[in-house]
Amino acid sequence: MDSEQVEKAVEALMKHCRAQKTNDLTSNDEKVSVQVVFKKVPSKPKHPIRLTMSHATGGSEPNICLITKDPQRQYKDLVKSHGITVGRVIDIGKLKKKFKELEAKRVLCNSYDCFLVDERVLPIVPRWLGKYFYTKGKSPIQVNLKKTDLSKEFSDAIRSFMVSNLGKGNNISVPCGKVSFDNDQLIDNVNSAVKSLCKNIKPGMKNVKSIYLKTETSVALPVYTALGVAPMKIS
Protein backbone atom coordinates (compact mmCIF):
# COMPACT_ATOMS: atom_id res chain seq x y z
CA MET A 1 0.00 0.00 0.00
CA ASP A 2 1.38 3.37 -1.07
CA SER A 3 1.94 5.60 1.98
CA GLU A 4 1.70 8.70 -0.22
CA GLN A 5 -1.79 7.65 -1.34
CA VAL A 6 -2.83 7.18 2.30
CA GLU A 7 -1.67 10.73 3.06
CA LYS A 8 -3.59 12.09 0.08
CA ALA A 9 -6.76 10.28 1.10
CA VAL A 10 -6.57 11.53 4.70
CA GLU A 11 -5.82 15.09 3.61
CA ALA A 12 -8.68 15.10 1.08
CA LEU A 13 -11.15 13.61 3.56
CA MET A 14 -10.22 16.02 6.35
CA LYS A 15 -10.36 18.99 3.98
CA HIS A 16 -13.88 17.95 2.99
CA CYS A 17 -14.99 17.47 6.61
CA ARG A 18 -13.58 20.80 7.77
CA ALA A 19 -15.24 22.60 4.88
CA GLN A 20 -18.58 21.11 5.97
CA LYS A 21 -18.12 21.95 9.65
CA THR A 22 -17.41 25.60 10.31
CA ASN A 23 -17.90 25.20 14.08
CA ASP A 24 -15.98 23.10 16.60
CA LEU A 25 -15.18 19.74 14.98
CA THR A 26 -15.72 17.90 18.25
CA SER A 27 -19.40 18.95 18.31
CA ASN A 28 -20.08 16.40 15.56
CA ASP A 29 -17.00 14.23 15.78
CA GLU A 30 -17.68 11.54 13.20
CA LYS A 31 -15.76 8.30 13.10
CA VAL A 32 -13.22 7.78 10.33
CA SER A 33 -13.05 4.20 9.07
CA VAL A 34 -10.83 2.26 6.71
CA GLN A 35 -12.76 -0.16 4.48
CA VAL A 36 -10.96 -3.19 3.11
CA VAL A 37 -12.35 -5.18 0.16
CA PHE A 38 -10.97 -8.69 -0.36
CA LYS A 39 -10.44 -10.60 -3.59
CA LYS A 40 -11.70 -13.76 -1.89
CA VAL A 41 -13.62 -14.08 1.36
CA PRO A 42 -11.00 -14.84 4.05
CA SER A 43 -11.21 -17.94 6.18
CA LYS A 44 -13.33 -17.42 9.27
CA PRO A 45 -11.18 -17.45 12.46
CA LYS A 46 -12.31 -19.41 15.51
CA HIS A 47 -12.42 -16.25 17.61
CA PRO A 48 -12.64 -12.48 16.94
CA ILE A 49 -9.24 -10.97 16.14
CA ARG A 50 -7.75 -7.90 17.79
CA LEU A 51 -6.26 -5.27 15.48
CA THR A 52 -3.87 -2.94 17.31
CA MET A 53 -3.25 0.54 15.93
CA SER A 54 -0.73 3.28 16.64
CA HIS A 55 -3.15 5.57 18.50
CA ALA A 56 -6.28 5.06 20.58
CA THR A 57 -9.34 5.54 18.38
CA GLY A 58 -11.29 7.03 21.29
CA GLY A 59 -8.66 9.71 21.90
CA SER A 60 -5.48 9.77 23.99
CA GLU A 61 -7.40 9.40 27.29
CA PRO A 62 -10.60 7.49 26.48
CA ASN A 63 -13.28 6.94 29.09
CA ILE A 64 -13.14 3.17 29.66
CA CYS A 65 -15.77 0.72 30.84
CA LEU A 66 -14.33 -2.63 31.95
CA ILE A 67 -16.53 -5.75 31.93
CA THR A 68 -15.25 -8.59 34.13
CA LYS A 69 -16.05 -11.86 35.82
CA ASP A 70 -17.88 -11.68 39.14
CA PRO A 71 -17.26 -10.05 41.56
CA GLN A 72 -16.51 -6.60 40.17
CA ARG A 73 -14.96 -5.32 43.43
CA GLN A 74 -12.02 -7.72 42.97
CA TYR A 75 -11.24 -6.21 39.56
CA LYS A 76 -11.81 -2.62 40.66
CA ASP A 77 -9.10 -3.21 43.25
CA LEU A 78 -6.90 -4.98 40.68
CA VAL A 79 -6.85 -2.13 38.15
CA LYS A 80 -6.45 0.44 40.92
CA SER A 81 -3.41 -1.43 42.26
CA HIS A 82 -1.79 -1.08 38.82
CA GLY A 83 -2.53 2.64 38.65
CA ILE A 84 -5.04 2.19 35.81
CA THR A 85 -7.95 4.60 35.57
CA VAL A 86 -11.27 3.32 34.26
CA GLY A 87 -14.64 5.05 34.27
CA ARG A 88 -16.57 2.00 35.41
CA VAL A 89 -16.17 -1.69 36.20
CA ILE A 90 -19.18 -3.98 35.62
CA ASP A 91 -19.16 -7.70 36.29
CA ILE A 92 -21.10 -10.04 34.05
CA GLY A 93 -23.78 -10.55 36.71
CA LYS A 94 -24.53 -6.81 36.93
CA LEU A 95 -24.47 -6.54 33.13
CA LYS A 96 -27.20 -9.18 32.85
CA LYS A 97 -29.39 -7.64 35.57
CA LYS A 98 -29.05 -3.89 34.99
CA PHE A 99 -28.81 -3.70 31.20
CA LYS A 100 -31.56 -5.93 29.88
CA GLU A 101 -33.53 -3.13 28.21
CA LEU A 102 -32.41 -1.61 24.91
CA GLU A 103 -32.54 1.94 26.28
CA ALA A 104 -30.26 0.98 29.18
CA LYS A 105 -27.81 -0.54 26.69
CA ARG A 106 -27.88 2.63 24.58
CA VAL A 107 -27.16 4.82 27.59
CA LEU A 108 -24.27 2.57 28.61
CA CYS A 109 -22.84 2.51 25.07
CA ASN A 110 -23.00 6.29 24.71
CA SER A 111 -21.45 6.91 28.13
CA TYR A 112 -18.00 5.47 27.37
CA ASP A 113 -15.45 5.70 24.57
CA CYS A 114 -14.44 2.05 24.65
CA PHE A 115 -15.35 -1.21 26.34
CA LEU A 116 -12.69 -3.62 27.53
CA VAL A 117 -13.73 -7.17 28.42
CA ASP A 118 -12.01 -9.86 30.43
CA GLU A 119 -11.16 -12.45 27.79
CA ARG A 120 -12.62 -15.18 30.02
CA VAL A 121 -16.14 -13.77 29.59
CA LEU A 122 -15.74 -12.32 26.09
CA PRO A 123 -17.60 -15.20 24.34
CA ILE A 124 -20.82 -14.51 26.29
CA VAL A 125 -20.69 -10.70 26.39
CA PRO A 126 -22.01 -9.96 22.86
CA ARG A 127 -25.42 -11.54 23.57
CA TRP A 128 -25.87 -9.24 26.58
CA LEU A 129 -24.63 -6.06 24.90
CA GLY A 130 -26.70 -6.48 21.74
CA LYS A 131 -26.23 -5.09 18.23
CA TYR A 132 -26.26 -1.40 19.21
CA PHE A 133 -22.65 -1.49 20.45
CA TYR A 134 -21.44 -2.96 17.17
CA THR A 135 -23.33 -0.50 14.97
CA LYS A 136 -21.69 2.30 16.97
CA GLY A 137 -18.23 0.83 16.41
CA LYS A 138 -17.78 -0.06 20.07
CA SER A 139 -17.16 -3.78 19.86
CA PRO A 140 -15.85 -5.07 23.21
CA ILE A 141 -12.06 -5.42 23.20
CA GLN A 142 -10.51 -8.37 24.97
CA VAL A 143 -7.97 -7.94 27.75
CA ASN A 144 -6.05 -10.51 29.73
CA LEU A 145 -6.42 -9.48 33.38
CA LYS A 146 -3.81 -12.04 34.40
CA LYS A 147 -1.01 -10.21 32.60
CA THR A 148 1.88 -9.16 34.81
CA ASP A 149 2.19 -5.81 33.01
CA LEU A 150 -1.48 -4.87 33.12
CA SER A 151 -0.79 -1.24 32.22
CA LYS A 152 0.70 -2.28 28.86
CA GLU A 153 -2.20 -4.67 28.26
CA PHE A 154 -4.68 -1.81 28.73
CA SER A 155 -2.55 0.57 26.65
CA ASP A 156 -2.52 -1.92 23.76
CA ALA A 157 -6.23 -2.66 24.14
CA ILE A 158 -7.42 0.96 23.90
CA ARG A 159 -5.48 1.20 20.63
CA SER A 160 -7.29 -1.83 19.27
CA PHE A 161 -10.46 -2.89 17.48
CA MET A 162 -12.04 -6.33 17.59
CA VAL A 163 -13.05 -7.80 14.22
CA SER A 164 -15.84 -10.32 14.72
CA ASN A 165 -17.16 -10.55 11.15
CA LEU A 166 -14.02 -11.64 9.30
CA GLY A 167 -14.88 -14.45 6.92
CA LYS A 168 -18.56 -13.48 6.65
CA GLY A 169 -18.21 -11.34 3.52
CA ASN A 170 -15.76 -9.82 1.07
CA ASN A 171 -15.19 -6.59 3.01
CA ILE A 172 -14.81 -5.18 6.52
CA SER A 173 -14.76 -1.70 8.05
CA VAL A 174 -12.37 -0.74 10.84
CA PRO A 175 -12.74 2.55 12.82
CA CYS A 176 -9.34 4.22 12.85
CA GLY A 177 -10.08 7.57 14.48
CA LYS A 178 -12.28 10.64 14.47
CA VAL A 179 -12.57 13.82 12.43
CA SER A 180 -10.96 15.76 15.30
CA PHE A 181 -7.74 13.70 15.03
CA ASP A 182 -4.58 15.14 13.55
CA ASN A 183 -3.90 13.99 10.00
CA ASP A 184 -0.72 12.22 11.13
CA GLN A 185 -2.64 10.22 13.74
CA LEU A 186 -5.15 9.05 11.15
CA ILE A 187 -2.38 8.17 8.67
CA ASP A 188 -0.60 6.12 11.35
CA ASN A 189 -3.80 4.31 12.29
CA VAL A 190 -4.79 3.49 8.71
CA ASN A 191 -1.35 2.02 8.03
CA SER A 192 -1.19 0.06 11.30
CA ALA A 193 -4.79 -1.20 10.98
CA VAL A 194 -4.17 -2.60 7.49
CA LYS A 195 -0.83 -4.08 8.56
CA SER A 196 -2.42 -5.76 11.59
CA LEU A 197 -5.30 -7.07 9.49
CA CYS A 198 -3.02 -8.54 6.83
CA LYS A 199 -1.19 -10.52 9.51
CA ASN A 200 -4.46 -12.28 10.26
CA ILE A 201 -5.52 -13.22 6.71
CA LYS A 202 -3.94 -15.44 4.09
CA PRO A 203 -2.11 -14.63 1.90
CA GLY A 204 -1.99 -11.18 3.51
CA MET A 205 -1.98 -8.11 1.28
CA LYS A 206 -2.19 -10.33 -1.81
CA ASN A 207 -5.83 -10.99 -0.94
CA VAL A 208 -6.71 -7.29 -0.72
CA LYS A 209 -8.55 -5.93 -3.76
CA SER A 210 -9.01 -2.32 -2.63
CA ILE A 211 -8.94 -0.03 0.39
CA TYR A 212 -11.07 3.07 1.05
CA LEU A 213 -11.33 5.75 3.69
CA LYS A 214 -14.57 7.41 4.79
CA THR A 215 -16.52 9.01 7.62
CA GLU A 216 -20.06 8.08 8.63
CA THR A 217 -21.53 10.51 6.07
CA SER A 218 -18.83 11.02 3.42
CA VAL A 219 -18.16 9.25 0.16
CA ALA A 220 -15.45 6.56 0.22
CA LEU A 221 -12.05 7.82 -0.97
CA PRO A 222 -9.73 5.26 -2.60
CA VAL A 223 -6.44 4.50 -0.86
CA TYR A 224 -5.29 1.35 -2.65
CA THR A 225 -6.27 -0.71 -5.68
CA ALA A 226 -4.60 -4.03 -6.50
CA LEU A 227 -2.79 -4.59 -9.78
CA GLY A 228 -5.13 -5.76 -12.49
CA VAL A 229 -7.91 -3.49 -11.23
CA ALA A 230 -8.41 -0.05 -12.79
CA PRO A 231 -6.36 2.30 -10.58
CA MET A 232 -8.07 5.20 -8.80
CA LYS A 233 -6.01 8.19 -7.75
CA ILE A 234 -6.74 11.21 -5.60
CA SER A 235 -5.64 14.44 -7.21
PDB file of C-alpha atoms in Angstrom:
ATOM      1  CA  MET A   1       0.000   0.000   0.000  1.00  0.00           C
ATOM      2  CA  ASP A   2       1.380   3.366  -1.070  1.00  0.00           C
ATOM      3  CA  SER A   3       1.938   5.601   1.984  1.00  0.00           C
ATOM      4  CA  GLU A   4       1.697   8.703  -0.222  1.00  0.00           C
ATOM      5  CA  GLN A   5      -1.788   7.652  -1.343  1.00  0.00           C
ATOM      6  CA  VAL A   6      -2.826   7.177   2.296  1.00  0.00           C
ATOM      7  CA  GLU A   7      -1.667  10.726   3.061  1.00  0.00           C
ATOM      8  CA  LYS A   8      -3.593  12.095   0.083  1.00  0.00           C
ATOM      9  CA  ALA A   9      -6.761  10.278   1.098  1.00  0.00           C
ATOM     10  CA  VAL A  10      -6.568  11.526   4.696  1.00  0.00           C
ATOM     11  CA  GLU A  11      -5.819  15.091   3.606  1.00  0.00           C
ATOM     12  CA  ALA A  12      -8.676  15.101   1.081  1.00  0.00           C
ATOM     13  CA  LEU A  13     -11.154  13.607   3.560  1.00  0.00           C
ATOM     14  CA  MET A  14     -10.219  16.018   6.354  1.00  0.00           C
ATOM     15  CA  LYS A  15     -10.361  18.993   3.979  1.00  0.00           C
ATOM     16  CA  HIS A  16     -13.884  17.951   2.989  1.00  0.00           C
ATOM     17  CA  CYS A  17     -14.988  17.469   6.611  1.00  0.00           C
ATOM     18  CA  ARG A  18     -13.579  20.797   7.765  1.00  0.00           C
ATOM     19  CA  ALA A  19     -15.236  22.597   4.882  1.00  0.00           C
ATOM     20  CA  GLN A  20     -18.577  21.113   5.968  1.00  0.00           C
ATOM     21  CA  LYS A  21     -18.119  21.953   9.650  1.00  0.00           C
ATOM     22  CA  THR A  22     -17.412  25.599  10.312  1.00  0.00           C
ATOM     23  CA  ASN A  23     -17.905  25.196  14.077  1.00  0.00           C
ATOM     24  CA  ASP A  24     -15.981  23.098  16.605  1.00  0.00           C
ATOM     25  CA  LEU A  25     -15.183  19.744  14.981  1.00  0.00           C
ATOM     26  CA  THR A  26     -15.721  17.903  18.248  1.00  0.00           C
ATOM     27  CA  SER A  27     -19.397  18.953  18.312  1.00  0.00           C
ATOM     28  CA  ASN A  28     -20.077  16.404  15.557  1.00  0.00           C
ATOM     29  CA  ASP A  29     -17.004  14.235  15.784  1.00  0.00           C
ATOM     30  CA  GLU A  30     -17.678  11.542  13.197  1.00  0.00           C
ATOM     31  CA  LYS A  31     -15.757   8.303  13.095  1.00  0.00           C
ATOM     32  CA  VAL A  32     -13.216   7.782  10.328  1.00  0.00           C
ATOM     33  CA  SER A  33     -13.046   4.201   9.068  1.00  0.00           C
ATOM     34  CA  VAL A  34     -10.835   2.257   6.711  1.00  0.00           C
ATOM     35  CA  GLN A  35     -12.758  -0.156   4.478  1.00  0.00           C
ATOM     36  CA  VAL A  36     -10.956  -3.189   3.107  1.00  0.00           C
ATOM     37  CA  VAL A  37     -12.347  -5.178   0.155  1.00  0.00           C
ATOM     38  CA  PHE A  38     -10.970  -8.694  -0.362  1.00  0.00           C
ATOM     39  CA  LYS A  39     -10.439 -10.599  -3.594  1.00  0.00           C
ATOM     40  CA  LYS A  40     -11.697 -13.761  -1.888  1.00  0.00           C
ATOM     41  CA  VAL A  41     -13.624 -14.084   1.356  1.00  0.00           C
ATOM     42  CA  PRO A  42     -11.000 -14.841   4.046  1.00  0.00           C
ATOM     43  CA  SER A  43     -11.211 -17.945   6.178  1.00  0.00           C
ATOM     44  CA  LYS A  44     -13.326 -17.420   9.274  1.00  0.00           C
ATOM     45  CA  PRO A  45     -11.185 -17.447  12.456  1.00  0.00           C
ATOM     46  CA  LYS A  46     -12.310 -19.406  15.514  1.00  0.00           C
ATOM     47  CA  HIS A  47     -12.419 -16.252  17.610  1.00  0.00           C
ATOM     48  CA  PRO A  48     -12.642 -12.482  16.938  1.00  0.00           C
ATOM     49  CA  ILE A  49      -9.242 -10.967  16.136  1.00  0.00           C
ATOM     50  CA  ARG A  50      -7.750  -7.895  17.793  1.00  0.00           C
ATOM     51  CA  LEU A  51      -6.258  -5.269  15.483  1.00  0.00           C
ATOM     52  CA  THR A  52      -3.870  -2.940  17.310  1.00  0.00           C
ATOM     53  CA  MET A  53      -3.251   0.539  15.926  1.00  0.00           C
ATOM     54  CA  SER A  54      -0.727   3.283  16.639  1.00  0.00           C
ATOM     55  CA  HIS A  55      -3.147   5.575  18.498  1.00  0.00           C
ATOM     56  CA  ALA A  56      -6.284   5.060  20.580  1.00  0.00           C
ATOM     57  CA  THR A  57      -9.343   5.543  18.382  1.00  0.00           C
ATOM     58  CA  GLY A  58     -11.291   7.033  21.294  1.00  0.00           C
ATOM     59  CA  GLY A  59      -8.661   9.710  21.896  1.00  0.00           C
ATOM     60  CA  SER A  60      -5.479   9.766  23.987  1.00  0.00           C
ATOM     61  CA  GLU A  61      -7.403   9.396  27.286  1.00  0.00           C
ATOM     62  CA  PRO A  62     -10.600   7.488  26.480  1.00  0.00           C
ATOM     63  CA  ASN A  63     -13.283   6.938  29.089  1.00  0.00           C
ATOM     64  CA  ILE A  64     -13.145   3.167  29.660  1.00  0.00           C
ATOM     65  CA  CYS A  65     -15.767   0.719  30.835  1.00  0.00           C
ATOM     66  CA  LEU A  66     -14.335  -2.633  31.945  1.00  0.00           C
ATOM     67  CA  ILE A  67     -16.533  -5.755  31.934  1.00  0.00           C
ATOM     68  CA  THR A  68     -15.254  -8.587  34.134  1.00  0.00           C
ATOM     69  CA  LYS A  69     -16.046 -11.860  35.816  1.00  0.00           C
ATOM     70  CA  ASP A  70     -17.881 -11.680  39.135  1.00  0.00           C
ATOM     71  CA  PRO A  71     -17.255 -10.049  41.562  1.00  0.00           C
ATOM     72  CA  GLN A  72     -16.507  -6.599  40.169  1.00  0.00           C
ATOM     73  CA  ARG A  73     -14.962  -5.322  43.433  1.00  0.00           C
ATOM     74  CA  GLN A  74     -12.025  -7.722  42.967  1.00  0.00           C
ATOM     75  CA  TYR A  75     -11.241  -6.214  39.560  1.00  0.00           C
ATOM     76  CA  LYS A  76     -11.809  -2.619  40.660  1.00  0.00           C
ATOM     77  CA  ASP A  77      -9.105  -3.212  43.254  1.00  0.00           C
ATOM     78  CA  LEU A  78      -6.904  -4.976  40.684  1.00  0.00           C
ATOM     79  CA  VAL A  79      -6.851  -2.129  38.148  1.00  0.00           C
ATOM     80  CA  LYS A  80      -6.448   0.437  40.921  1.00  0.00           C
ATOM     81  CA  SER A  81      -3.409  -1.434  42.263  1.00  0.00           C
ATOM     82  CA  HIS A  82      -1.790  -1.076  38.823  1.00  0.00           C
ATOM     83  CA  GLY A  83      -2.526   2.644  38.650  1.00  0.00           C
ATOM     84  CA  ILE A  84      -5.043   2.192  35.814  1.00  0.00           C
ATOM     85  CA  THR A  85      -7.952   4.601  35.566  1.00  0.00           C
ATOM     86  CA  VAL A  86     -11.273   3.322  34.262  1.00  0.00           C
ATOM     87  CA  GLY A  87     -14.638   5.050  34.267  1.00  0.00           C
ATOM     88  CA  ARG A  88     -16.575   2.001  35.413  1.00  0.00           C
ATOM     89  CA  VAL A  89     -16.174  -1.692  36.203  1.00  0.00           C
ATOM     90  CA  ILE A  90     -19.176  -3.978  35.618  1.00  0.00           C
ATOM     91  CA  ASP A  91     -19.163  -7.695  36.295  1.00  0.00           C
ATOM     92  CA  ILE A  92     -21.102 -10.045  34.050  1.00  0.00           C
ATOM     93  CA  GLY A  93     -23.781 -10.552  36.707  1.00  0.00           C
ATOM     94  CA  LYS A  94     -24.528  -6.812  36.926  1.00  0.00           C
ATOM     95  CA  LEU A  95     -24.473  -6.540  33.126  1.00  0.00           C
ATOM     96  CA  LYS A  96     -27.202  -9.182  32.847  1.00  0.00           C
ATOM     97  CA  LYS A  97     -29.387  -7.639  35.569  1.00  0.00           C
ATOM     98  CA  LYS A  98     -29.050  -3.891  34.988  1.00  0.00           C
ATOM     99  CA  PHE A  99     -28.805  -3.697  31.200  1.00  0.00           C
ATOM    100  CA  LYS A 100     -31.556  -5.930  29.876  1.00  0.00           C
ATOM    101  CA  GLU A 101     -33.533  -3.134  28.207  1.00  0.00           C
ATOM    102  CA  LEU A 102     -32.415  -1.608  24.908  1.00  0.00           C
ATOM    103  CA  GLU A 103     -32.538   1.943  26.279  1.00  0.00           C
ATOM    104  CA  ALA A 104     -30.263   0.978  29.180  1.00  0.00           C
ATOM    105  CA  LYS A 105     -27.807  -0.544  26.690  1.00  0.00           C
ATOM    106  CA  ARG A 106     -27.881   2.626  24.577  1.00  0.00           C
ATOM    107  CA  VAL A 107     -27.156   4.818  27.587  1.00  0.00           C
ATOM    108  CA  LEU A 108     -24.268   2.566  28.608  1.00  0.00           C
ATOM    109  CA  CYS A 109     -22.836   2.508  25.074  1.00  0.00           C
ATOM    110  CA  ASN A 110     -22.999   6.289  24.707  1.00  0.00           C
ATOM    111  CA  SER A 111     -21.445   6.910  28.134  1.00  0.00           C
ATOM    112  CA  TYR A 112     -18.004   5.468  27.365  1.00  0.00           C
ATOM    113  CA  ASP A 113     -15.448   5.700  24.573  1.00  0.00           C
ATOM    114  CA  CYS A 114     -14.436   2.048  24.654  1.00  0.00           C
ATOM    115  CA  PHE A 115     -15.355  -1.214  26.338  1.00  0.00           C
ATOM    116  CA  LEU A 116     -12.687  -3.622  27.530  1.00  0.00           C
ATOM    117  CA  VAL A 117     -13.726  -7.167  28.418  1.00  0.00           C
ATOM    118  CA  ASP A 118     -12.014  -9.863  30.432  1.00  0.00           C
ATOM    119  CA  GLU A 119     -11.159 -12.453  27.791  1.00  0.00           C
ATOM    120  CA  ARG A 120     -12.618 -15.185  30.024  1.00  0.00           C
ATOM    121  CA  VAL A 121     -16.144 -13.769  29.590  1.00  0.00           C
ATOM    122  CA  LEU A 122     -15.740 -12.317  26.089  1.00  0.00           C
ATOM    123  CA  PRO A 123     -17.598 -15.199  24.344  1.00  0.00           C
ATOM    124  CA  ILE A 124     -20.820 -14.507  26.291  1.00  0.00           C
ATOM    125  CA  VAL A 125     -20.689 -10.697  26.389  1.00  0.00           C
ATOM    126  CA  PRO A 126     -22.012  -9.960  22.858  1.00  0.00           C
ATOM    127  CA  ARG A 127     -25.419 -11.540  23.573  1.00  0.00           C
ATOM    128  CA  TRP A 128     -25.872  -9.235  26.582  1.00  0.00           C
ATOM    129  CA  LEU A 129     -24.632  -6.059  24.900  1.00  0.00           C
ATOM    130  CA  GLY A 130     -26.702  -6.476  21.739  1.00  0.00           C
ATOM    131  CA  LYS A 131     -26.231  -5.090  18.229  1.00  0.00           C
ATOM    132  CA  TYR A 132     -26.258  -1.400  19.208  1.00  0.00           C
ATOM    133  CA  PHE A 133     -22.648  -1.495  20.454  1.00  0.00           C
ATOM    134  CA  TYR A 134     -21.442  -2.965  17.175  1.00  0.00           C
ATOM    135  CA  THR A 135     -23.332  -0.502  14.967  1.00  0.00           C
ATOM    136  CA  LYS A 136     -21.688   2.300  16.968  1.00  0.00           C
ATOM    137  CA  GLY A 137     -18.233   0.830  16.407  1.00  0.00           C
ATOM    138  CA  LYS A 138     -17.779  -0.055  20.073  1.00  0.00           C
ATOM    139  CA  SER A 139     -17.156  -3.777  19.858  1.00  0.00           C
ATOM    140  CA  PRO A 140     -15.851  -5.067  23.213  1.00  0.00           C
ATOM    141  CA  ILE A 141     -12.063  -5.418  23.202  1.00  0.00           C
ATOM    142  CA  GLN A 142     -10.506  -8.373  24.969  1.00  0.00           C
ATOM    143  CA  VAL A 143      -7.967  -7.938  27.754  1.00  0.00           C
ATOM    144  CA  ASN A 144      -6.047 -10.515  29.732  1.00  0.00           C
ATOM    145  CA  LEU A 145      -6.415  -9.483  33.376  1.00  0.00           C
ATOM    146  CA  LYS A 146      -3.815 -12.044  34.405  1.00  0.00           C
ATOM    147  CA  LYS A 147      -1.013 -10.210  32.597  1.00  0.00           C
ATOM    148  CA  THR A 148       1.876  -9.156  34.808  1.00  0.00           C
ATOM    149  CA  ASP A 149       2.191  -5.807  33.005  1.00  0.00           C
ATOM    150  CA  LEU A 150      -1.479  -4.872  33.116  1.00  0.00           C
ATOM    151  CA  SER A 151      -0.791  -1.235  32.215  1.00  0.00           C
ATOM    152  CA  LYS A 152       0.697  -2.277  28.865  1.00  0.00           C
ATOM    153  CA  GLU A 153      -2.203  -4.672  28.264  1.00  0.00           C
ATOM    154  CA  PHE A 154      -4.680  -1.815  28.728  1.00  0.00           C
ATOM    155  CA  SER A 155      -2.554   0.565  26.652  1.00  0.00           C
ATOM    156  CA  ASP A 156      -2.515  -1.920  23.764  1.00  0.00           C
ATOM    157  CA  ALA A 157      -6.232  -2.655  24.137  1.00  0.00           C
ATOM    158  CA  ILE A 158      -7.418   0.958  23.897  1.00  0.00           C
ATOM    159  CA  ARG A 159      -5.480   1.198  20.627  1.00  0.00           C
ATOM    160  CA  SER A 160      -7.289  -1.831  19.265  1.00  0.00           C
ATOM    161  CA  PHE A 161     -10.458  -2.894  17.476  1.00  0.00           C
ATOM    162  CA  MET A 162     -12.036  -6.334  17.591  1.00  0.00           C
ATOM    163  CA  VAL A 163     -13.049  -7.800  14.224  1.00  0.00           C
ATOM    164  CA  SER A 164     -15.837 -10.318  14.716  1.00  0.00           C
ATOM    165  CA  ASN A 165     -17.164 -10.551  11.147  1.00  0.00           C
ATOM    166  CA  LEU A 166     -14.023 -11.641   9.305  1.00  0.00           C
ATOM    167  CA  GLY A 167     -14.883 -14.449   6.919  1.00  0.00           C
ATOM    168  CA  LYS A 168     -18.565 -13.479   6.654  1.00  0.00           C
ATOM    169  CA  GLY A 169     -18.209 -11.345   3.524  1.00  0.00           C
ATOM    170  CA  ASN A 170     -15.762  -9.824   1.066  1.00  0.00           C
ATOM    171  CA  ASN A 171     -15.192  -6.588   3.009  1.00  0.00           C
ATOM    172  CA  ILE A 172     -14.811  -5.178   6.517  1.00  0.00           C
ATOM    173  CA  SER A 173     -14.760  -1.699   8.046  1.00  0.00           C
ATOM    174  CA  VAL A 174     -12.367  -0.740  10.845  1.00  0.00           C
ATOM    175  CA  PRO A 175     -12.741   2.548  12.815  1.00  0.00           C
ATOM    176  CA  CYS A 176      -9.340   4.223  12.846  1.00  0.00           C
ATOM    177  CA  GLY A 177     -10.075   7.571  14.482  1.00  0.00           C
ATOM    178  CA  LYS A 178     -12.276  10.644  14.473  1.00  0.00           C
ATOM    179  CA  VAL A 179     -12.566  13.821  12.425  1.00  0.00           C
ATOM    180  CA  SER A 180     -10.956  15.758  15.300  1.00  0.00           C
ATOM    181  CA  PHE A 181      -7.742  13.701  15.030  1.00  0.00           C
ATOM    182  CA  ASP A 182      -4.580  15.144  13.550  1.00  0.00           C
ATOM    183  CA  ASN A 183      -3.899  13.986   9.999  1.00  0.00           C
ATOM    184  CA  ASP A 184      -0.720  12.217  11.134  1.00  0.00           C
ATOM    185  CA  GLN A 185      -2.644  10.221  13.741  1.00  0.00           C
ATOM    186  CA  LEU A 186      -5.153   9.045  11.148  1.00  0.00           C
ATOM    187  CA  ILE A 187      -2.382   8.170   8.673  1.00  0.00           C
ATOM    188  CA  ASP A 188      -0.599   6.119  11.351  1.00  0.00           C
ATOM    189  CA  ASN A 189      -3.803   4.311  12.290  1.00  0.00           C
ATOM    190  CA  VAL A 190      -4.790   3.494   8.711  1.00  0.00           C
ATOM    191  CA  ASN A 191      -1.346   2.022   8.033  1.00  0.00           C
ATOM    192  CA  SER A 192      -1.188   0.063  11.299  1.00  0.00           C
ATOM    193  CA  ALA A 193      -4.794  -1.205  10.979  1.00  0.00           C
ATOM    194  CA  VAL A 194      -4.168  -2.599   7.494  1.00  0.00           C
ATOM    195  CA  LYS A 195      -0.826  -4.082   8.563  1.00  0.00           C
ATOM    196  CA  SER A 196      -2.419  -5.761  11.590  1.00  0.00           C
ATOM    197  CA  LEU A 197      -5.303  -7.073   9.492  1.00  0.00           C
ATOM    198  CA  CYS A 198      -3.024  -8.540   6.833  1.00  0.00           C
ATOM    199  CA  LYS A 199      -1.187 -10.517   9.514  1.00  0.00           C
ATOM    200  CA  ASN A 200      -4.462 -12.282  10.256  1.00  0.00           C
ATOM    201  CA  ILE A 201      -5.519 -13.216   6.715  1.00  0.00           C
ATOM    202  CA  LYS A 202      -3.942 -15.438   4.091  1.00  0.00           C
ATOM    203  CA  PRO A 203      -2.107 -14.627   1.900  1.00  0.00           C
ATOM    204  CA  GLY A 204      -1.988 -11.178   3.515  1.00  0.00           C
ATOM    205  CA  MET A 205      -1.977  -8.106   1.282  1.00  0.00           C
ATOM    206  CA  LYS A 206      -2.187 -10.332  -1.807  1.00  0.00           C
ATOM    207  CA  ASN A 207      -5.834 -10.993  -0.942  1.00  0.00           C
ATOM    208  CA  VAL A 208      -6.715  -7.286  -0.718  1.00  0.00           C
ATOM    209  CA  LYS A 209      -8.548  -5.929  -3.759  1.00  0.00           C
ATOM    210  CA  SER A 210      -9.014  -2.323  -2.634  1.00  0.00           C
ATOM    211  CA  ILE A 211      -8.943  -0.034   0.391  1.00  0.00           C
ATOM    212  CA  TYR A 212     -11.070   3.065   1.046  1.00  0.00           C
ATOM    213  CA  LEU A 213     -11.327   5.749   3.690  1.00  0.00           C
ATOM    214  CA  LYS A 214     -14.566   7.412   4.794  1.00  0.00           C
ATOM    215  CA  THR A 215     -16.523   9.010   7.618  1.00  0.00           C
ATOM    216  CA  GLU A 216     -20.062   8.084   8.631  1.00  0.00           C
ATOM    217  CA  THR A 217     -21.531  10.512   6.065  1.00  0.00           C
ATOM    218  CA  SER A 218     -18.831  11.021   3.425  1.00  0.00           C
ATOM    219  CA  VAL A 219     -18.158   9.250   0.159  1.00  0.00           C
ATOM    220  CA  ALA A 220     -15.451   6.562   0.215  1.00  0.00           C
ATOM    221  CA  LEU A 221     -12.052   7.821  -0.971  1.00  0.00           C
ATOM    222  CA  PRO A 222      -9.726   5.260  -2.597  1.00  0.00           C
ATOM    223  CA  VAL A 223      -6.441   4.499  -0.862  1.00  0.00           C
ATOM    224  CA  TYR A 224      -5.295   1.348  -2.645  1.00  0.00           C
ATOM    225  CA  THR A 225      -6.270  -0.713  -5.683  1.00  0.00           C
ATOM    226  CA  ALA A 226      -4.597  -4.027  -6.495  1.00  0.00           C
ATOM    227  CA  LEU A 227      -2.792  -4.585  -9.777  1.00  0.00           C
ATOM    228  CA  GLY A 228      -5.134  -5.759 -12.493  1.00  0.00           C
ATOM    229  CA  VAL A 229      -7.906  -3.487 -11.230  1.00  0.00           C
ATOM    230  CA  ALA A 230      -8.409  -0.052 -12.787  1.00  0.00           C
ATOM    231  CA  PRO A 231      -6.358   2.299 -10.580  1.00  0.00           C
ATOM    232  CA  MET A 232      -8.075   5.196  -8.801  1.00  0.00           C
ATOM    233  CA  LYS A 233      -6.011   8.186  -7.745  1.00  0.00           C
ATOM    234  CA  ILE A 234      -6.743  11.211  -5.596  1.00  0.00           C
ATOM    235  CA  SER A 235      -5.643  14.441  -7.206  1.00  0.00           C
TER     236      SER A 235
END
